[in-house]
Amino acid sequence: GSIGHPHFCGKPCGFIMSGACKYDLRCNGCHCQHFLDRPSHMGEHRRRVLKKMSAEARAHLLLSMMRQTLSDIGLLNHSRHALDKLGHACGVATPSVGASIS
């Protein structure tokens, strides 16, 4: 769960906060410290908006968010080709950096 910390890891492990996690390396939660500036889950409004979106629109949004995150951490130039291929495979145009759910 800690692989890719802090940008691409799983949500924080609830057990590690209490001092110990019995699942250790098999745990799906992240055991690293998180300083979240965002909620740990989407709010009801955003979940409804996503449900109403087409699969193509969701793929476009996800690719846009991935591009933004990779840009923020300085890896966009290294991953641009892979993201373009992923977008092509999903049938979506190459998204620009900065798309979001309102």
PDB file of N, CA and C in Angstrom:
ATOM      1  N   GLY A   1       0.793  -1.205   0.000  1.00  0.00           N
ATOM      2  CA  GLY A   1       0.000   0.000   0.000  1.00  0.00           C
ATOM      3  C   GLY A   1       0.835   1.269   0.000  1.00  0.00           C
ATOM      4  N   SER A   2       2.100   1.195   0.409  1.00  0.00           N
ATOM      5  CA  SER A   2       2.938   2.399   0.476  1.00  0.00           C
ATOM      6  C   SER A   2       3.675   2.673  -0.828  1.00  0.00           C
ATOM      7  N   ILE A   3       3.582   1.761  -1.787  1.00  0.00           N
ATOM      8  CA  ILE A   3       4.289   1.944  -3.056  1.00  0.00           C
ATOM      9  C   ILE A   3       3.753   3.198  -3.740  1.00  0.00           C
ATOM     10  N   GLY A   4       4.656   4.055  -4.179  1.00  0.00           N
ATOM     11  CA  GLY A   4       4.271   5.280  -4.859  1.00  0.00           C
ATOM     12  C   GLY A   4       3.993   6.448  -3.938  1.00  0.00           C
ATOM     13  N   HIS A   5       4.281   6.277  -2.645  1.00  0.00           N
ATOM     14  CA  HIS A   5       4.022   7.343  -1.668  1.00  0.00           C
ATOM     15  C   HIS A   5       4.779   8.603  -2.048  1.00  0.00           C
ATOM     16  N   PRO A   6       4.231   9.759  -1.967  1.00  0.00           N
ATOM     17  CA  PRO A   6       2.919  10.102  -1.441  1.00  0.00           C
ATOM     18  C   PRO A   6       1.849  10.296  -2.523  1.00  0.00           C
ATOM     19  N   HIS A   7       2.252  10.351  -3.790  1.00  0.00           N
ATOM     20  CA  HIS A   7       1.308  10.734  -4.827  1.00  0.00           C
ATOM     21  C   HIS A   7       0.443   9.598  -5.352  1.00  0.00           C
ATOM     22  N   PHE A   8       0.952   8.383  -5.365  1.00  0.00           N
ATOM     23  CA  PHE A   8       0.217   7.294  -5.995  1.00  0.00           C
ATOM     24  C   PHE A   8      -0.022   6.112  -5.057  1.00  0.00           C
ATOM     25  N   CYS A   9       0.169   6.309  -3.778  1.00  0.00           N
ATOM     26  CA  CYS A   9      -0.008   5.208  -2.829  1.00  0.00           C
ATOM     27  C   CYS A   9      -1.486   5.030  -2.491  1.00  0.00           C
ATOM     28  N   GLY A  10      -1.775   3.974  -1.755  1.00  0.00           N
ATOM     29  CA  GLY A  10      -3.134   3.754  -1.282  1.00  0.00           C
ATOM     30  C   GLY A  10      -3.460   4.694  -0.138  1.00  0.00           C
ATOM     31  N   LYS A  11      -4.693   4.621   0.316  1.00  0.00           N
ATOM     32  CA  LYS A  11      -5.074   5.480   1.437  1.00  0.00           C
ATOM     33  C   LYS A  11      -4.305   5.058   2.684  1.00  0.00           C
ATOM     34  N   PRO A  12      -4.161   5.949   3.650  1.00  0.00           N
ATOM     35  CA  PRO A  12      -3.401   5.615   4.858  1.00  0.00           C
ATOM     36  C   PRO A  12      -4.014   4.423   5.603  1.00  0.00           C
ATOM     37  N   CYS A  13      -3.166   3.591   6.155  1.00  0.00           N
ATOM     38  CA  CYS A  13      -3.599   2.431   6.942  1.00  0.00           C
ATOM     39  C   CYS A  13      -4.203   2.916   8.259  1.00  0.00           C
ATOM     40  N   GLY A  14      -5.369   2.433   8.567  1.00  0.00           N
ATOM     41  CA  GLY A  14      -6.027   2.814   9.811  1.00  0.00           C
ATOM     42  C   GLY A  14      -5.368   2.206  11.035  1.00  0.00           C
ATOM     43  N   PHE A  15      -4.730   1.065  10.875  1.00  0.00           N
ATOM     44  CA  PHE A  15      -4.100   0.387  12.006  1.00  0.00           C
ATOM     45  C   PHE A  15      -2.765   1.018  12.381  1.00  0.00           C
ATOM     46  N   ILE A  16      -2.039   1.512  11.391  1.00  0.00           N
ATOM     47  CA  ILE A  16      -0.708   2.063  11.671  1.00  0.00           C
ATOM     48  C   ILE A  16      -0.815   3.310  12.542  1.00  0.00           C
ATOM     49  N   MET A  17      -1.945   4.010  12.459  1.00  0.00           N
ATOM     50  CA  MET A  17      -2.147   5.195  13.282  1.00  0.00           C
ATOM     51  C   MET A  17      -2.175   4.847  14.771  1.00  0.00           C
ATOM     52  N   SER A  18      -2.625   3.627  15.077  1.00  0.00           N
ATOM     53  CA  SER A  18      -2.671   3.206  16.477  1.00  0.00           C
ATOM     54  C   SER A  18      -1.356   2.587  16.936  1.00  0.00           C
ATOM     55  N   GLY A  19      -0.379   2.519  16.031  1.00  0.00           N
ATOM     56  CA  GLY A  19       0.937   2.058  16.440  1.00  0.00           C
ATOM     57  C   GLY A  19       1.434   0.810  15.756  1.00  0.00           C
ATOM     58  N   ALA A  20       0.542  -0.078  15.305  1.00  0.00           N
ATOM     59  CA  ALA A  20       0.997  -1.312  14.683  1.00  0.00           C
ATOM     60  C   ALA A  20      -0.067  -1.861  13.739  1.00  0.00           C
ATOM     61  N   CYS A  21       0.399  -2.450  12.657  1.00  0.00           N
ATOM     62  CA  CYS A  21      -0.485  -3.097  11.701  1.00  0.00           C
ATOM     63  C   CYS A  21      -0.075  -4.556  11.604  1.00  0.00           C
ATOM     64  N   LYS A  22      -0.991  -5.447  11.899  1.00  0.00           N
ATOM     65  CA  LYS A  22      -0.669  -6.869  11.887  1.00  0.00           C
ATOM     66  C   LYS A  22      -0.464  -7.418  10.473  1.00  0.00           C
ATOM     67  N   TYR A  23      -0.876  -6.668   9.455  1.00  0.00           N
ATOM     68  CA  TYR A  23      -0.747  -7.145   8.076  1.00  0.00           C
ATOM     69  C   TYR A  23       0.612  -6.848   7.471  1.00  0.00           C
ATOM     70  N   ASP A  24       1.358  -5.909   8.069  1.00  0.00           N
ATOM     71  CA  ASP A  24       2.716  -5.571   7.658  1.00  0.00           C
ATOM     72  C   ASP A  24       2.815  -5.358   6.151  1.00  0.00           C
ATOM     73  N   LEU A  25       3.640  -6.095   5.441  1.00  0.00           N
ATOM     74  CA  LEU A  25       3.841  -5.884   4.007  1.00  0.00           C
ATOM     75  C   LEU A  25       2.637  -6.305   3.168  1.00  0.00           C
ATOM     76  N   ARG A  26       1.739  -7.099   3.723  1.00  0.00           N
ATOM     77  CA  ARG A  26       0.543  -7.524   2.985  1.00  0.00           C
ATOM     78  C   ARG A  26      -0.581  -6.489   3.064  1.00  0.00           C
ATOM     79  N   CYS A  27      -0.371  -5.430   3.812  1.00  0.00           N
ATOM     80  CA  CYS A  27      -1.397  -4.405   4.011  1.00  0.00           C
ATOM     81  C   CYS A  27      -1.584  -3.581   2.738  1.00  0.00           C
ATOM     82  N   ASN A  28      -2.831  -3.294   2.406  1.00  0.00           N
ATOM     83  CA  ASN A  28      -3.136  -2.456   1.246  1.00  0.00           C
ATOM     84  C   ASN A  28      -3.059  -0.970   1.572  1.00  0.00           C
ATOM     85  N   GLY A  29      -3.032  -0.625   2.862  1.00  0.00           N
ATOM     86  CA  GLY A  29      -2.959   0.769   3.270  1.00  0.00           C
ATOM     87  C   GLY A  29      -1.525   1.261   3.276  1.00  0.00           C
ATOM     88  N   CYS A  30      -1.363   2.558   3.168  1.00  0.00           N
ATOM     89  CA  CYS A  30      -0.027   3.162   3.175  1.00  0.00           C
ATOM     90  C   CYS A  30       0.440   3.346   4.618  1.00  0.00           C
ATOM     91  N   HIS A  31       1.660   2.941   4.909  1.00  0.00           N
ATOM     92  CA  HIS A  31       2.222   3.051   6.250  1.00  0.00           C
ATOM     93  C   HIS A  31       3.096   4.286   6.413  1.00  0.00           C
ATOM     94  N   CYS A  32       3.183   5.116   5.389  1.00  0.00           N
ATOM     95  CA  CYS A  32       3.959   6.349   5.471  1.00  0.00           C
ATOM     96  C   CYS A  32       3.072   7.487   5.967  1.00  0.00           C
ATOM     97  N   GLN A  33       3.698   8.523   6.485  1.00  0.00           N
ATOM     98  CA  GLN A  33       2.939   9.652   7.018  1.00  0.00           C
ATOM     99  C   GLN A  33       2.328  10.452   5.874  1.00  0.00           C
ATOM    100  N   HIS A  34       1.062  10.822   6.042  1.00  0.00           N
ATOM    101  CA  HIS A  34       0.340  11.594   5.029  1.00  0.00           C
ATOM    102  C   HIS A  34      -0.012  12.965   5.569  1.00  0.00           C
ATOM    103  N   PHE A  35       0.199  13.958   4.739  1.00  0.00           N
ATOM    104  CA  PHE A  35      -0.231  15.318   5.033  1.00  0.00           C
ATOM    105  C   PHE A  35      -1.212  15.674   3.933  1.00  0.00           C
ATOM    106  N   LEU A  36      -2.456  15.294   4.132  1.00  0.00           N
ATOM    107  CA  LEU A  36      -3.454  15.460   3.085  1.00  0.00           C
ATOM    108  C   LEU A  36      -4.008  16.875   3.059  1.00  0.00           C
ATOM    109  N   ASP A  37      -3.967  17.480   1.877  1.00  0.00           N
ATOM    110  CA  ASP A  37      -4.604  18.767   1.690  1.00  0.00           C
ATOM    111  C   ASP A  37      -5.907  18.584   0.928  1.00  0.00           C
ATOM    112  N   ARG A  38      -6.353  17.346   0.863  1.00  0.00           N
ATOM    113  CA  ARG A  38      -7.600  17.014   0.186  1.00  0.00           C
ATOM    114  C   ARG A  38      -8.314  15.951   1.013  1.00  0.00           C
ATOM    115  N   PRO A  39      -9.613  15.808   0.820  1.00  0.00           N
ATOM    116  CA  PRO A  39     -10.319  14.769   1.570  1.00  0.00           C
ATOM    117  C   PRO A  39      -9.826  13.379   1.168  1.00  0.00           C
ATOM    118  N   SER A  40      -9.930  12.408   2.066  1.00  0.00           N
ATOM    119  CA  SER A  40      -9.478  11.057   1.761  1.00  0.00           C
ATOM    120  C   SER A  40     -10.448  10.328   0.848  1.00  0.00           C
ATOM    121  N   HIS A  41     -11.625  10.894   0.635  1.00  0.00           N
ATOM    122  CA  HIS A  41     -12.590  10.309  -0.301  1.00  0.00           C
ATOM    123  C   HIS A  41     -13.372  11.431  -0.979  1.00  0.00           C
ATOM    124  N   MET A  42     -13.969  11.107  -2.115  1.00  0.00           N
ATOM    125  CA  MET A  42     -14.760  12.114  -2.817  1.00  0.00           C
ATOM    126  C   MET A  42     -16.081  12.336  -2.100  1.00  0.00           C
ATOM    127  N   GLY A  43     -16.546  13.555  -2.146  1.00  0.00           N
ATOM    128  CA  GLY A  43     -17.838  13.873  -1.574  1.00  0.00           C
ATOM    129  C   GLY A  43     -18.970  13.323  -2.431  1.00  0.00           C
ATOM    130  N   GLU A  44     -20.157  13.331  -1.887  1.00  0.00           N
ATOM    131  CA  GLU A  44     -21.326  12.780  -2.571  1.00  0.00           C
ATOM    132  C   GLU A  44     -21.588  13.474  -3.910  1.00  0.00           C
ATOM    133  N   HIS A  45     -21.445  14.793  -3.935  1.00  0.00           N
ATOM    134  CA  HIS A  45     -21.687  15.532  -5.177  1.00  0.00           C
ATOM    135  C   HIS A  45     -20.753  15.066  -6.290  1.00  0.00           C
ATOM    136  N   ARG A  46     -19.478  14.944  -5.978  1.00  0.00           N
ATOM    137  CA  ARG A  46     -18.509  14.523  -6.996  1.00  0.00           C
ATOM    138  C   ARG A  46     -18.757  13.087  -7.444  1.00  0.00           C
ATOM    139  N   ARG A  47     -19.155  12.220  -6.523  1.00  0.00           N
ATOM    140  CA  ARG A  47     -19.474  10.837  -6.911  1.00  0.00           C
ATOM    141  C   ARG A  47     -20.656  10.817  -7.870  1.00  0.00           C
ATOM    142  N   ARG A  48     -21.676  11.650  -7.614  1.00  0.00           N
ATOM    143  CA  ARG A  48     -22.837  11.718  -8.520  1.00  0.00           C
ATOM    144  C   ARG A  48     -22.428  12.236  -9.888  1.00  0.00           C
ATOM    145  N   VAL A  49     -21.590  13.263  -9.903  1.00  0.00           N
ATOM    146  CA  VAL A  49     -21.124  13.824 -11.178  1.00  0.00           C
ATOM    147  C   VAL A  49     -20.379  12.753 -11.973  1.00  0.00           C
ATOM    148  N   LEU A  50     -19.489  12.010 -11.324  1.00  0.00           N
ATOM    149  CA  LEU A  50     -18.736  10.959 -12.015  1.00  0.00           C
ATOM    150  C   LEU A  50     -19.650   9.866 -12.555  1.00  0.00           C
ATOM    151  N   LYS A  51     -20.677   9.482 -11.793  1.00  0.00           N
ATOM    152  CA  LYS A  51     -21.597   8.445 -12.247  1.00  0.00           C
ATOM    153  C   LYS A  51     -22.338   8.853 -13.502  1.00  0.00           C
ATOM    154  N   LYS A  52     -22.616  10.145 -13.630  1.00  0.00           N
ATOM    155  CA  LYS A  52     -23.347  10.641 -14.791  1.00  0.00           C
ATOM    156  C   LYS A  52     -22.474  10.804 -16.023  1.00  0.00           C
ATOM    157  N   MET A  53     -21.167  10.838 -15.834  1.00  0.00           N
ATOM    158  CA  MET A  53     -20.239  11.042 -16.952  1.00  0.00           C
ATOM    159  C   MET A  53     -20.116   9.771 -17.781  1.00  0.00           C
ATOM    160  N   SER A  54     -19.861   9.939 -19.073  1.00  0.00           N
ATOM    161  CA  SER A  54     -19.590   8.789 -19.936  1.00  0.00           C
ATOM    162  C   SER A  54     -18.226   8.207 -19.575  1.00  0.00           C
ATOM    163  N   ALA A  55     -17.984   6.983 -19.995  1.00  0.00           N
ATOM    164  CA  ALA A  55     -16.687   6.348 -19.741  1.00  0.00           C
ATOM    165  C   ALA A  55     -15.570   7.160 -20.392  1.00  0.00           C
ATOM    166  N   GLU A  56     -15.824   7.700 -21.576  1.00  0.00           N
ATOM    167  CA  GLU A  56     -14.816   8.511 -22.258  1.00  0.00           C
ATOM    168  C   GLU A  56     -14.507   9.775 -21.467  1.00  0.00           C
ATOM    169  N   ALA A  57     -15.529  10.409 -20.929  1.00  0.00           N
ATOM    170  CA  ALA A  57     -15.321  11.630 -20.134  1.00  0.00           C
ATOM    171  C   ALA A  57     -14.554  11.316 -18.849  1.00  0.00           C
ATOM    172  N   ARG A  58     -14.867  10.184 -18.209  1.00  0.00           N
ATOM    173  CA  ARG A  58     -14.127   9.790 -16.995  1.00  0.00           C
ATOM    174  C   ARG A  58     -12.667   9.506 -17.315  1.00  0.00           C
ATOM    175  N   ALA A  59     -12.420   8.828 -18.460  1.00  0.00           N
ATOM    176  CA  ALA A  59     -11.039   8.540 -18.861  1.00  0.00           C
ATOM    177  C   ALA A  59     -10.292   9.841 -19.138  1.00  0.00           C
ATOM    178  N   HIS A  60     -10.949  10.790 -19.790  1.00  0.00           N
ATOM    179  CA  HIS A  60     -10.322  12.081 -20.079  1.00  0.00           C
ATOM    180  C   HIS A  60      -9.968  12.801 -18.780  1.00  0.00           C
ATOM    181  N   LEU A  61     -10.897  12.789 -17.828  1.00  0.00           N
ATOM    182  CA  LEU A  61     -10.654  13.432 -16.541  1.00  0.00           C
ATOM    183  C   LEU A  61      -9.493  12.767 -15.802  1.00  0.00           C
ATOM    184  N   LEU A  62      -9.492  11.450 -15.769  1.00  0.00           N
ATOM    185  CA  LEU A  62      -8.419  10.721 -15.088  1.00  0.00           C
ATOM    186  C   LEU A  62      -7.064  11.018 -15.722  1.00  0.00           C
ATOM    187  N   LEU A  63      -7.007  11.008 -17.043  1.00  0.00           N
ATOM    188  CA  LEU A  63      -5.743  11.310 -17.710  1.00  0.00           C
ATOM    189  C   LEU A  63      -5.294  12.736 -17.420  1.00  0.00           C
ATOM    190  N   SER A  64      -6.227  13.662 -17.372  1.00  0.00           N
ATOM    191  CA  SER A  64      -5.890  15.052 -17.047  1.00  0.00           C
ATOM    192  C   SER A  64      -5.324  15.164 -15.641  1.00  0.00           C
ATOM    193  N   MET A  65      -5.945  14.455 -14.700  1.00  0.00           N
ATOM    194  CA  MET A  65      -5.471  14.486 -13.318  1.00  0.00           C
ATOM    195  C   MET A  65      -4.092  13.837 -13.205  1.00  0.00           C
ATOM    196  N   MET A  66      -3.882  12.742 -13.952  1.00  0.00           N
ATOM    197  CA  MET A  66      -2.569  12.089 -13.942  1.00  0.00           C
ATOM    198  C   MET A  66      -1.506  13.020 -14.508  1.00  0.00           C
ATOM    199  N   ARG A  67      -1.835  13.712 -15.601  1.00  0.00           N
ATOM    200  CA  ARG A  67      -0.886  14.658 -16.191  1.00  0.00           C
ATOM    201  C   ARG A  67      -0.536  15.768 -15.205  1.00  0.00           C
ATOM    202  N   GLN A  68      -1.555  16.297 -14.517  1.00  0.00           N
ATOM    203  CA  GLN A  68      -1.316  17.378 -13.565  1.00  0.00           C
ATOM    204  C   GLN A  68      -0.411  16.916 -12.426  1.00  0.00           C
ATOM    205  N   THR A  69      -0.698  15.748 -11.879  1.00  0.00           N
ATOM    206  CA  THR A  69       0.107  15.221 -10.776  1.00  0.00           C
ATOM    207  C   THR A  69       1.545  14.968 -11.226  1.00  0.00           C
ATOM    208  N   LEU A  70       1.703  14.346 -12.399  1.00  0.00           N
ATOM    209  CA  LEU A  70       3.048  14.089 -12.910  1.00  0.00           C
ATOM    210  C   LEU A  70       3.788  15.387 -13.207  1.00  0.00           C
ATOM    211  N   SER A  71       3.072  16.399 -13.666  1.00  0.00           N
ATOM    212  CA  SER A  71       3.674  17.712 -13.883  1.00  0.00           C
ATOM    213  C   SER A  71       4.119  18.323 -12.557  1.00  0.00           C
ATOM    214  N   ASP A  72       3.257  18.225 -11.551  1.00  0.00           N
ATOM    215  CA  ASP A  72       3.563  18.786 -10.227  1.00  0.00           C
ATOM    216  C   ASP A  72       4.827  18.194  -9.611  1.00  0.00           C
ATOM    217  N   ILE A  73       5.062  16.909  -9.868  1.00  0.00           N
ATOM    218  CA  ILE A  73       6.228  16.256  -9.263  1.00  0.00           C
ATOM    219  C   ILE A  73       7.405  16.150 -10.238  1.00  0.00           C
ATOM    220  N   GLY A  74       7.278  16.820 -11.394  1.00  0.00           N
ATOM    221  CA  GLY A  74       8.390  16.898 -12.332  1.00  0.00           C
ATOM    222  C   GLY A  74       8.628  15.669 -13.186  1.00  0.00           C
ATOM    223  N   LEU A  75       7.605  14.840 -13.370  1.00  0.00           N
ATOM    224  CA  LEU A  75       7.790  13.621 -14.159  1.00  0.00           C
ATOM    225  C   LEU A  75       6.994  13.611 -15.462  1.00  0.00           C
ATOM    226  N   LEU A  76       6.358  14.713 -15.801  1.00  0.00           N
ATOM    227  CA  LEU A  76       5.498  14.720 -16.988  1.00  0.00           C
ATOM    228  C   LEU A  76       6.291  14.428 -18.261  1.00  0.00           C
ATOM    229  N   ASN A  77       7.448  15.041 -18.427  1.00  0.00           N
ATOM    230  CA  ASN A  77       8.232  14.808 -19.644  1.00  0.00           C
ATOM    231  C   ASN A  77       8.651  13.355 -19.787  1.00  0.00           C
ATOM    232  N   HIS A  78       8.868  12.673 -18.668  1.00  0.00           N
ATOM    233  CA  HIS A  78       9.273  11.266 -18.700  1.00  0.00           C
ATOM    234  C   HIS A  78       8.104  10.329 -18.976  1.00  0.00           C
ATOM    235  N   SER A  79       6.881  10.787 -18.756  1.00  0.00           N
ATOM    236  CA  SER A  79       5.725   9.907 -18.872  1.00  0.00           C
ATOM    237  C   SER A  79       4.755  10.318 -19.978  1.00  0.00           C
ATOM    238  N   ARG A  80       5.058  11.385 -20.693  1.00  0.00           N
ATOM    239  CA  ARG A  80       4.144  11.911 -21.718  1.00  0.00           C
ATOM    240  C   ARG A  80       3.773  10.855 -22.763  1.00  0.00           C
ATOM    241  N   HIS A  81       4.742  10.111 -23.250  1.00  0.00           N
ATOM    242  CA  HIS A  81       4.489   9.104 -24.284  1.00  0.00           C
ATOM    243  C   HIS A  81       3.539   8.024 -23.770  1.00  0.00           C
ATOM    244  N   ALA A  82       3.778   7.550 -22.551  1.00  0.00           N
ATOM    245  CA  ALA A  82       2.912   6.513 -21.973  1.00  0.00           C
ATOM    246  C   ALA A  82       1.487   7.033 -21.780  1.00  0.00           C
ATOM    247  N   LEU A  83       1.343   8.274 -21.326  1.00  0.00           N
ATOM    248  CA  LEU A  83       0.007   8.846 -21.153  1.00  0.00           C
ATOM    249  C   LEU A  83      -0.700   9.028 -22.487  1.00  0.00           C
ATOM    250  N   ASP A  84       0.043   9.427 -23.514  1.00  0.00           N
ATOM    251  CA  ASP A  84      -0.543   9.559 -24.847  1.00  0.00           C
ATOM    252  C   ASP A  84      -1.042   8.217 -25.357  1.00  0.00           C
ATOM    253  N   LYS A  85      -0.254   7.166 -25.142  1.00  0.00           N
ATOM    254  CA  LYS A  85      -0.667   5.822 -25.565  1.00  0.00           C
ATOM    255  C   LYS A  85      -1.900   5.360 -24.790  1.00  0.00           C
ATOM    256  N   LEU A  86      -1.925   5.654 -23.500  1.00  0.00           N
ATOM    257  CA  LEU A  86      -3.075   5.287 -22.676  1.00  0.00           C
ATOM    258  C   LEU A  86      -4.324   6.021 -23.159  1.00  0.00           C
ATOM    259  N   GLY A  87      -4.187   7.303 -23.447  1.00  0.00           N
ATOM    260  CA  GLY A  87      -5.308   8.078 -23.964  1.00  0.00           C
ATOM    261  C   GLY A  87      -5.808   7.533 -25.286  1.00  0.00           C
ATOM    262  N   HIS A  88      -4.885   7.169 -26.152  1.00  0.00           N
ATOM    263  CA  HIS A  88      -5.260   6.596 -27.446  1.00  0.00           C
ATOM    264  C   HIS A  88      -5.996   5.273 -27.249  1.00  0.00           C
ATOM    265  N   ALA A  89      -5.506   4.434 -26.340  1.00  0.00           N
ATOM    266  CA  ALA A  89      -6.144   3.142 -26.066  1.00  0.00           C
ATOM    267  C   ALA A  89      -7.552   3.319 -25.493  1.00  0.00           C
ATOM    268  N   CYS A  90      -7.761   4.399 -24.743  1.00  0.00           N
ATOM    269  CA  CYS A  90      -9.083   4.674 -24.158  1.00  0.00           C
ATOM    270  C   CYS A  90      -9.986   5.418 -25.134  1.00  0.00           C
ATOM    271  N   GLY A  91      -9.420   5.846 -26.250  1.00  0.00           N
ATOM    272  CA  GLY A  91     -10.206   6.556 -27.239  1.00  0.00           C
ATOM    273  C   GLY A  91     -10.489   8.000 -26.888  1.00  0.00           C
ATOM    274  N   VAL A  92      -9.585   8.613 -26.119  1.00  0.00           N
ATOM    275  CA  VAL A  92      -9.780  10.014 -25.742  1.00  0.00           C
ATOM    276  C   VAL A  92      -8.638  10.851 -26.282  1.00  0.00           C
ATOM    277  N   ALA A  93      -8.954  12.119 -26.577  1.00  0.00           N
ATOM    278  CA  ALA A  93      -7.934  13.053 -27.034  1.00  0.00           C
ATOM    279  C   ALA A  93      -6.964  13.320 -25.895  1.00  0.00           C
ATOM    280  N   THR A  94      -5.771  13.736 -26.246  1.00  0.00           N
ATOM    281  CA  THR A  94      -4.764  14.048 -25.232  1.00  0.00           C
ATOM    282  C   THR A  94      -5.252  15.225 -24.393  1.00  0.00           C
ATOM    283  N   PRO A  95      -5.474  15.006 -23.091  1.00  0.00           N
ATOM    284  CA  PRO A  95      -5.982  16.087 -22.235  1.00  0.00           C
ATOM    285  C   PRO A  95      -4.884  17.078 -21.846  1.00  0.00           C
ATOM    286  N   SER A  96      -5.310  18.261 -21.539  1.00  0.00           N
ATOM    287  CA  SER A  96      -4.354  19.257 -21.073  1.00  0.00           C
ATOM    288  C   SER A  96      -4.234  19.157 -19.550  1.00  0.00           C
ATOM    289  N   VAL A  97      -3.230  19.776 -19.003  1.00  0.00           N
ATOM    290  CA  VAL A  97      -3.029  19.784 -17.557  1.00  0.00           C
ATOM    291  C   VAL A  97      -4.053  20.710 -16.932  1.00  0.00           C
ATOM    292  N   GLY A  98      -4.695  20.245 -15.854  1.00  0.00           N
ATOM    293  CA  GLY A  98      -5.564  21.139 -15.078  1.00  0.00           C
ATOM    294  C   GLY A  98      -7.041  20.842 -15.094  1.00  0.00           C
ATOM    295  N   ALA A  99      -7.500  19.734 -15.665  1.00  0.00           N
ATOM    296  CA  ALA A  99      -8.934  19.424 -15.639  1.00  0.00           C
ATOM    297  C   ALA A  99      -9.342  19.015 -14.236  1.00  0.00           C
ATOM    298  N   SER A 100     -10.597  19.245 -13.904  1.00  0.00           N
ATOM    299  CA  SER A 100     -11.077  18.890 -12.561  1.00  0.00           C
ATOM    300  C   SER A 100     -12.566  18.633 -12.586  1.00  0.00           C
ATOM    301  N   ILE A 101     -13.071  18.090 -11.488  1.00  0.00           N
ATOM    302  CA  ILE A 101     -14.509  17.901 -11.308  1.00  0.00           C
ATOM    303  C   ILE A 101     -15.022  19.092 -10.541  1.00  0.00           C
ATOM    304  N   SER A 102     -16.066  19.723 -11.002  1.00  0.00           N
ATOM    305  CA  SER A 102     -16.599  20.877 -10.259  1.00  0.00           C
ATOM    306  C   SER A 102     -17.708  20.477  -9.333  1.00  0.00           C
TER     307      SER A 102
END
